[in-house]
Amino acid sequence: MNNYQILLDPAKLPDAWYNIMPDLPAPMPPPLHPGTLQPLKPEDLVALFPPGLIEQEASMAPMISIPGEVMDAYRMFRPTPLRRAYRLEKALGTPAKIFYKNESVSPAGSHKLNTAIAQAYYNKIAGINELTTETGAGQWGTALSIACSAFGMKCTVFMVRVSFTQKPYRRSLMQTFGARVVSSPSNETNYGRKVLAEMPDTTGSLGIAITEAIEVAAMSEGRIKYSLGSVLNHVLLHQTIIGEEAKLQMESIGEEPDVVIGCCGGGSNFAGIAFPYVQDKLRKGKKIDFIAVEPKACPTLTRGLYAYDFGDTGQMTPLLKQYTLGHDFVPSGIHAGGLRYHGVAAQLALLCKEGVMRAVACHQNECFEAALLFARAESIVPAPESAHAIRCAIDEALKCKETGEKKTILFNLSGHGHFDMTAYDAYFSGKLEDLDLDQSVIDAAELSIPKV
Ligand SMILES: *Cc1c(COP(=O)(O)O)cnc(C)c1O
């Protein structure tokens, strides 16, 4: 009998997040104030975030306990299943064992609800009743809408214009949960009006939408706070629930991964599954290969520069030391919307820099090819973002087929692709381009990275 699903007893749902900060192999370069370029002070963040999250952003506590109300909300969909991809292994004819954590079962359809719930909660207990944010493909906006609705809060989502028009069902999904969805750039902010005046036909970008959402919070005199779905330390912290559960599930069947894989946009889902295992590598000397997978059209970790840069186009966010393609980089229109970000989480950047983790980049056609192989074997339609992790897992399994190695491969299925069928359609009709980032863009990016 094949044990396809390794389920965790709900009573064993981890009740603390793992904080990688004290375990990092080198000191974390401090975030810098966007105006003064001096190290950021916690009070610089109070206009945007509630105290609970500001504290987590810089916390050196090894574990941070998960509040009861967050645990309650997690129980709506956690623990998520760990699955053994027997059918995919068979289809590949590999001696490797392939496991994946299925985050697509969350009501938001992705891992992003793990942090959305926590962020809504810490705002709520700080007396905040309204959050503002940006969304690209709509995944993060959906997650925050659900979380705000669960805690009885208002939510305004600046949605990148191209998605706003091309993904009407993501928009209605957010509206179902009571969110107000605004096409970005918009007339609601100074920055949006400026962009519209200069570039009336722009498709918008995540960087522009972030600037708009931050402006709304910054101008609200403390009434509205801002929420970010990836990149920041507290976001990665909340996602470690994924890896903690996976570890318990793997241990329950006597398994340990040799390879841990995740797709990487801002870095949160990859960090989520990987960090609890990174601790074993750093502290116990376990030999584990950690692979972040990104698109060749937005190759932040594989070809970006390790430097201080802004998180948004309008230069309003603090500067983080990260891998970056430059804050005004606008990636070409690949279908993995969640992977189209110019930068990456500073913790992840540091671990790549130190050689603890590594990154690879893939073309979108090879990712869709992997997605179909996976879908037909496992009966789950993966998100185009998650298809990057699947591509890499398949490649690792095929290497084992050549060498005869019986590696244990674990990857994160960050979300399902039910709202991405137009992307699949485009692939079916052979319309996708294998977009590669031009070297001249990377050279130019250096110009838009501030000299610090
Ligand atoms: C947002 C998203 C990603 C990319 O974000 P990370 O912070 O890198 O995890 C990946 N997969 C899915 C399904 C997403 O929604």
XYZ file of C-alpha atoms in Angstrom, residues 5-415:
411
model
C -0.244 11.418 2.219
C 1.726 11.858 5.411
C -0.669 13.701 7.683
C 0.322 15.405 10.911
C -1.883 14.955 13.967
C -3.598 18.379 14.402
C -2.642 18.227 18.084
C 1.018 18.373 16.966
C 0.659 21.618 14.991
C 3.867 23.520 15.932
C 3.094 26.365 18.340
C 6.208 28.492 17.728
C 7.881 29.884 14.591
C 11.578 29.236 13.989
C 13.684 32.425 13.860
C 16.854 31.934 11.819
C 18.396 35.228 12.955
C 20.585 33.871 15.823
C 21.741 30.948 13.628
C 22.916 32.997 10.618
C 26.547 32.242 9.685
C 27.457 35.952 9.364
C 26.056 39.138 10.875
C 23.036 40.541 9.073
C 23.819 43.923 7.435
C 21.355 46.385 9.004
C 18.477 47.851 6.950
C 19.096 51.514 6.049
C 16.753 54.510 6.260
C 15.706 55.585 2.726
C 16.326 59.270 3.471
C 19.479 59.305 5.598
C 21.020 55.968 4.472
C 21.844 55.415 8.165
C 20.926 52.145 9.951
C 17.196 52.021 10.527
C 15.809 52.516 14.032
C 12.737 50.516 15.072
C 10.765 53.774 15.465
C 11.304 54.451 11.740
C 8.873 51.621 11.047
C 5.993 52.628 13.321
C 4.107 54.473 10.573
C 3.907 51.258 8.579
C 3.831 48.302 10.967
C 2.382 47.409 14.397
C 4.727 46.847 17.391
C 4.437 43.037 17.336
C 5.803 42.831 13.795
C 8.504 45.476 14.293
C 9.752 43.453 17.244
C 9.825 40.250 15.169
C 11.679 42.005 12.353
C 14.789 42.364 14.532
C 14.214 39.636 17.129
C 17.117 37.398 18.166
C 14.885 34.922 19.997
C 15.432 31.420 18.582
C 11.724 30.580 18.638
C 8.701 32.898 18.722
C 5.483 31.465 20.078
C 2.405 31.601 17.869
C -0.497 33.422 19.569
C -3.622 31.368 20.303
C -5.846 33.289 17.884
C -3.327 32.730 15.076
C -3.171 29.015 15.950
C -6.978 28.942 15.775
C -6.993 30.522 12.328
C -4.174 28.208 11.164
C -6.322 25.240 12.151
C -8.742 26.138 9.331
C -6.209 24.542 6.955
C -3.119 23.426 8.892
C -1.335 21.084 9.231
C -1.097 20.760 5.444
C -0.358 17.337 3.942
C 3.109 16.146 3.037
C 2.822 13.968 -0.045
C 5.078 11.315 -1.501
C 5.020 11.689 -5.277
C 4.998 7.951 -6.007
C 3.286 8.438 -9.338
C 5.693 11.137 -10.459
C 8.663 8.973 -9.402
C 7.233 6.148 -11.482
C 6.629 8.391 -14.480
C 10.267 9.519 -14.296
C 11.665 6.052 -13.588
C 13.884 7.537 -10.895
C 15.356 5.771 -7.861
C 14.981 9.066 -5.951
C 12.181 9.608 -3.451
C 10.212 12.788 -4.077
C 8.184 14.464 -1.327
C 6.291 17.733 -1.457
C 4.551 19.899 1.068
C 1.132 20.822 -0.279
C 0.484 24.479 0.585
C -2.094 24.705 -2.214
C -4.787 23.418 0.173
C -5.056 26.738 2.014
C -8.273 28.721 1.345
C -6.109 31.312 -0.440
C -4.650 28.575 -2.661
C -1.103 29.348 -1.575
C 1.294 29.564 1.359
C 0.715 33.330 1.682
C -2.127 32.910 4.162
C 0.428 31.762 6.786
C 1.786 35.283 7.142
C -1.420 37.151 6.208
C -3.171 35.693 9.263
C -0.280 36.577 11.566
C 0.030 40.115 10.180
C -3.694 40.830 10.446
C -3.632 39.547 14.035
C -0.708 41.732 15.217
C -2.360 44.771 13.634
C -5.712 43.960 15.184
C -4.315 43.723 18.721
C -2.559 47.063 18.142
C -5.993 48.625 17.519
C -5.635 48.882 13.740
C -8.762 48.248 11.687
C -7.524 48.789 8.170
C -4.623 47.427 6.115
C -3.306 48.406 2.729
C -1.125 46.384 0.414
C -0.154 45.678 -3.193
C -0.655 42.589 -5.273
C 0.812 41.448 -8.561
C -0.862 38.294 -9.783
C -3.386 38.524 -6.946
C -2.151 35.772 -4.629
C -1.035 38.028 -1.818
C -4.077 40.297 -2.127
C -6.300 37.239 -1.852
C -4.505 35.983 1.249
C -4.641 39.352 3.010
C -8.314 39.797 2.085
C -9.151 36.461 3.684
C -7.084 37.247 6.787
C -8.644 40.722 7.193
C -12.098 39.261 6.787
C -11.284 36.632 9.439
C -10.299 39.382 11.914
C -13.070 41.830 10.918
C -10.718 44.392 9.325
C -10.866 46.550 6.199
C -8.428 45.919 3.378
C -7.391 48.019 0.365
C -5.379 46.253 -2.330
C -3.417 48.083 -5.050
C -3.416 45.622 -7.905
C -0.917 45.993 -10.756
C -2.922 47.284 -13.712
C -2.073 44.485 -16.132
C -3.364 41.860 -13.679
C -6.353 44.009 -12.718
C -7.566 43.825 -16.300
C -6.285 40.346 -17.156
C -7.277 38.521 -13.970
C -10.837 39.629 -13.184
C -11.553 36.531 -11.098
C -8.688 37.207 -8.711
C -10.219 40.627 -8.257
C -13.704 39.238 -7.572
C -12.202 36.721 -5.168
C -10.731 39.567 -3.109
C -14.049 41.420 -3.284
C -15.804 38.286 -2.031
C -13.802 38.684 1.170
C -14.696 42.363 1.410
C -11.491 43.961 0.096
C -11.435 47.137 -1.976
C -9.314 46.521 -5.070
C -7.728 49.504 -6.850
C -5.950 49.356 -10.210
C -2.349 50.634 -9.837
C -1.114 53.214 -10.765
C -4.197 54.986 -9.414
C -5.523 58.461 -8.801
C -5.645 57.775 -5.063
C -2.002 58.625 -4.305
C 0.494 61.350 -5.205
C 2.874 58.771 -6.609
C 0.127 57.084 -8.659
C -0.974 60.431 -10.121
C 2.634 61.256 -10.998
C 3.144 57.939 -12.791
C -0.185 58.267 -14.629
C 0.722 61.765 -15.810
C 4.105 60.593 -17.113
C 3.094 57.183 -18.450
C -0.689 57.016 -18.992
C -0.431 53.663 -20.786
C 1.807 51.871 -18.280
C 0.984 48.269 -17.357
C 1.981 49.113 -13.795
C 4.474 47.141 -11.735
C 4.806 45.642 -8.289
C 7.327 48.335 -7.372
C 4.835 51.102 -8.233
C 1.978 49.388 -6.382
C 4.151 49.001 -3.256
C 4.909 52.739 -3.308
C 1.186 53.545 -3.537
C 0.219 51.225 -0.676
C 3.004 52.604 1.537
C 1.991 56.173 0.767
C -1.588 55.483 1.913
C -0.356 54.072 5.235
C 2.253 56.805 5.733
C -0.331 59.572 5.160
C -3.066 58.039 7.345
C -1.789 59.416 10.677
C -1.546 55.948 12.167
C -5.039 54.772 11.207
C -3.991 52.476 8.360
C -0.978 50.164 8.345
C 0.841 48.539 5.473
C 1.350 44.849 4.939
C 3.948 43.064 2.790
C 3.570 39.480 1.566
C 7.226 38.453 1.256
C 10.854 39.598 1.694
C 10.772 40.917 5.287
C 12.182 38.917 8.205
C 8.822 38.640 9.953
C 7.198 37.255 6.796
C 9.857 34.549 6.432
C 9.480 33.813 10.143
C 5.731 33.143 9.774
C 6.360 30.817 6.835
C 8.664 28.534 8.857
C 5.522 26.707 10.001
C 5.764 24.934 6.610
C 9.213 23.479 7.250
C 8.502 22.713 10.890
C 5.482 20.633 9.922
C 7.408 18.992 7.066
C 10.181 17.994 9.464
C 7.744 16.321 11.865
C 6.035 14.579 8.961
C 9.318 13.365 7.442
C 10.565 12.218 10.855
C 7.338 10.283 11.454
C 8.264 8.016 8.515
C 12.012 8.016 9.214
C 12.977 10.251 6.290
C 15.432 13.140 5.937
C 15.860 15.206 2.780
C 19.140 15.375 0.850
C 17.757 18.192 -1.283
C 15.239 20.916 -0.340
C 13.763 22.969 -3.179
C 11.454 25.983 -3.465
C 10.596 28.555 -6.100
C 11.841 32.009 -5.223
C 10.222 35.406 -5.781
C 10.740 37.405 -2.601
C 11.870 34.195 -0.926
C 9.158 33.472 1.637
C 7.889 30.039 0.621
C 11.411 28.737 -0.011
C 12.599 30.093 3.340
C 9.482 28.615 4.930
C 10.244 25.056 3.939
C 14.039 25.399 4.099
C 14.950 27.373 7.242
C 14.075 24.691 9.819
C 16.389 22.362 7.850
C 19.045 25.072 7.395
C 19.338 25.023 11.168
C 20.344 21.334 10.948
C 22.962 22.182 8.327
C 24.418 25.078 10.325
C 24.228 23.544 13.798
C 24.510 19.797 13.220
C 26.579 19.758 10.031
C 23.871 17.904 8.074
C 24.671 17.755 4.352
C 21.593 19.201 2.700
C 21.484 20.890 -0.700
C 19.120 23.893 -0.658
C 18.026 25.123 -4.086
C 16.044 28.306 -4.816
C 14.511 28.314 -8.287
C 13.843 31.522 -10.187
C 12.846 32.482 -13.753
C 15.555 33.266 -16.295
C 13.564 36.414 -17.077
C 14.007 37.665 -13.490
C 17.238 36.018 -12.271
C 17.740 37.936 -9.033
C 19.872 35.393 -7.149
C 21.717 33.892 -10.110
C 22.644 37.108 -11.906
C 21.757 40.082 -9.678
C 24.238 42.129 -7.649
C 24.681 41.704 -3.886
C 24.065 45.275 -2.778
C 21.876 47.607 -0.742
C 18.727 48.509 -2.673
C 15.187 49.772 -2.202
C 12.208 47.425 -2.183
C 10.034 49.704 -4.323
C 10.280 51.899 -7.404
C 9.400 55.105 -5.521
C 12.357 54.665 -3.114
C 10.165 54.849 -0.007
C 11.122 51.535 1.622
C 14.226 50.991 3.744
C 17.249 49.676 1.847
C 18.092 46.031 2.384
C 21.345 44.274 1.531
C 20.142 41.748 -1.022
C 20.596 40.404 -4.506
C 18.932 42.902 -6.849
C 18.338 43.706 -10.500
C 17.789 47.375 -9.587
C 14.654 48.871 -8.004
C 13.281 50.235 -11.276
C 13.677 46.898 -13.073
C 10.433 45.881 -14.806
C 10.607 42.190 -15.737
C 9.147 40.915 -18.982
C 5.675 39.434 -18.878
C 6.325 35.847 -17.824
C 3.350 33.974 -16.377
C 4.834 33.311 -12.948
C 3.685 36.706 -11.616
C 4.844 35.955 -8.064
C 8.438 35.519 -9.239
C 8.670 38.902 -10.972
C 10.414 40.845 -8.187
C 13.691 42.726 -8.604
C 15.050 41.831 -5.161
C 14.965 39.067 -2.570
C 14.766 38.609 1.201
C 17.958 39.740 2.959
C 18.193 36.571 5.089
C 18.054 34.398 2.001
C 20.526 36.618 0.161
C 22.977 36.272 3.036
C 22.647 32.466 3.095
C 23.280 32.302 -0.667
C 26.221 34.666 -0.347
C 27.671 32.443 2.401
C 27.219 29.324 0.270
C 24.692 27.664 2.588
C 22.066 27.754 -0.149
C 22.251 28.037 -3.915
C 20.017 29.119 -6.780
C 19.199 27.985 -10.310
C 17.136 29.675 -13.050
C 14.674 28.109 -15.519
C 12.835 29.082 -18.690
C 9.057 29.214 -18.525
C 8.437 26.559 -21.178
C 10.464 23.960 -19.283
C 8.514 24.864 -16.138
C 5.146 24.355 -17.826
C 6.405 21.071 -19.245
C 7.242 19.995 -15.684
C 3.881 21.320 -14.452
C 1.993 19.079 -16.886
C 4.054 16.029 -15.983
C 3.331 16.743 -12.323
C -0.380 17.469 -12.877
C -0.940 14.251 -14.791
C 0.940 12.174 -12.226
C -0.277 13.824 -9.016
C -3.708 15.206 -10.072
C -2.915 18.739 -8.858
C -2.597 21.779 -11.155
C 0.407 23.707 -9.826
C 0.750 27.493 -9.881
C 3.231 28.647 -12.568
C 5.475 29.824 -9.705
C 5.441 26.397 -8.047
C 6.184 24.821 -11.425
C 9.714 26.238 -11.063
C 10.260 24.132 -7.935
C 8.774 21.116 -9.712
C 11.124 21.595 -12.684
C 14.123 21.555 -10.394
C 12.858 18.559 -8.380
C 12.352 16.625 -11.616
C 15.829 17.567 -12.839
C 17.364 16.383 -9.564
C 15.387 13.128 -9.779
C 16.535 12.598 -13.375
C 20.151 13.114 -12.310
C 19.604 10.311 -9.778
C 18.304 8.135 -12.598
C 21.645 8.593 -14.361
C 23.866 8.086 -11.335
C 21.697 5.498 -9.567
C 21.679 7.616 -6.401
C 18.615 7.209 -4.172
C 18.349 10.796 -2.970
C 15.427 12.057 -0.941
C 14.065 15.226 -2.520
C 11.672 17.580 -0.741
C 10.044 20.555 -2.445
C 7.379 23.068 -1.578
C 4.240 23.164 -3.688
C 3.569 26.823 -2.900
C 0.162 27.021 -4.565
